Coordinates of C-alpha atoms in Angstrom, one line a residue:
X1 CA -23.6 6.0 -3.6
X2 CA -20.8 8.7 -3.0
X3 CA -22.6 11.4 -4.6
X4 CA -26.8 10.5 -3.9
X5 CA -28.6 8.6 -1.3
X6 CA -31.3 8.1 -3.4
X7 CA -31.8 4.3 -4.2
X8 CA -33.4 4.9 -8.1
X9 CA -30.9 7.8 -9.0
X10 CA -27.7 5.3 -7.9
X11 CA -29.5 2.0 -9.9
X12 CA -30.0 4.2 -13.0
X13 CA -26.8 5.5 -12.9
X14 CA -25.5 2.0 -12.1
X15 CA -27.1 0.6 -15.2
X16 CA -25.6 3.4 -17.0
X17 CA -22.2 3.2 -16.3
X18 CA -22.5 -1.2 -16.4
X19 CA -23.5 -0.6 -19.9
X20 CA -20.6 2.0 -20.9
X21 CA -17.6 0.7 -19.5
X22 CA -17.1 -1.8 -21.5
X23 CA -17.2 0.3 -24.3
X24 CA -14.7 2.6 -23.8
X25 CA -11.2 2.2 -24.2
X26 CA -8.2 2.7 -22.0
X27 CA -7.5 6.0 -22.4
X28 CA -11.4 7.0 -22.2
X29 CA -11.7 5.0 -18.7
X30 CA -8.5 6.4 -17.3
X31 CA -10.2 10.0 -18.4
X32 CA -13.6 9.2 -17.0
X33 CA -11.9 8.1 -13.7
X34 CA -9.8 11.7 -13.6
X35 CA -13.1 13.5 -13.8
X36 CA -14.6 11.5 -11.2
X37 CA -11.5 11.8 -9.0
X38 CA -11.8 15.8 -9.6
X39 CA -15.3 16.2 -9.4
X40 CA -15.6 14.1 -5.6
X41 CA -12.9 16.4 -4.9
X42 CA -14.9 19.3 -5.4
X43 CA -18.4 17.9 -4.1
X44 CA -16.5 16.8 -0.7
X45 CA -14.5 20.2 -0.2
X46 CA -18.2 22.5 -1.3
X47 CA -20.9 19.9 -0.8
X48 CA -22.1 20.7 -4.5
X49 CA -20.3 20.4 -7.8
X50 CA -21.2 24.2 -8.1
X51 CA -18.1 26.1 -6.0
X52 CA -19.2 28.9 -3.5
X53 CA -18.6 32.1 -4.1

């Protein structure tokens, strides 16, 4: 819910990411959290993924 208020994007991406962590492996989930770290970093400080120019 931190990047969309939009009840059916969140569920799919939910059901998504239910369905993948438990696949990955240490190193991929320490990675995957990084990104998301870097890329709420971003949205919060722009409002967008995309910076402004």
């Amino acid at each position: 819910m931190e990047i969309t208020d939009n009840n059916d994007i969140y569920n799919r991406y939910a059901w998504f990411e239910q369905r993948q962590y438990p696949q990955l492996s240490e190193s991929e989930l320490a990675s995957a959290n990084e990104i998301i770290e870097q890329w709420s970093a971003i949205i919060n400080k722009n409002g967008t993924v995309y910076p402004h120019d």
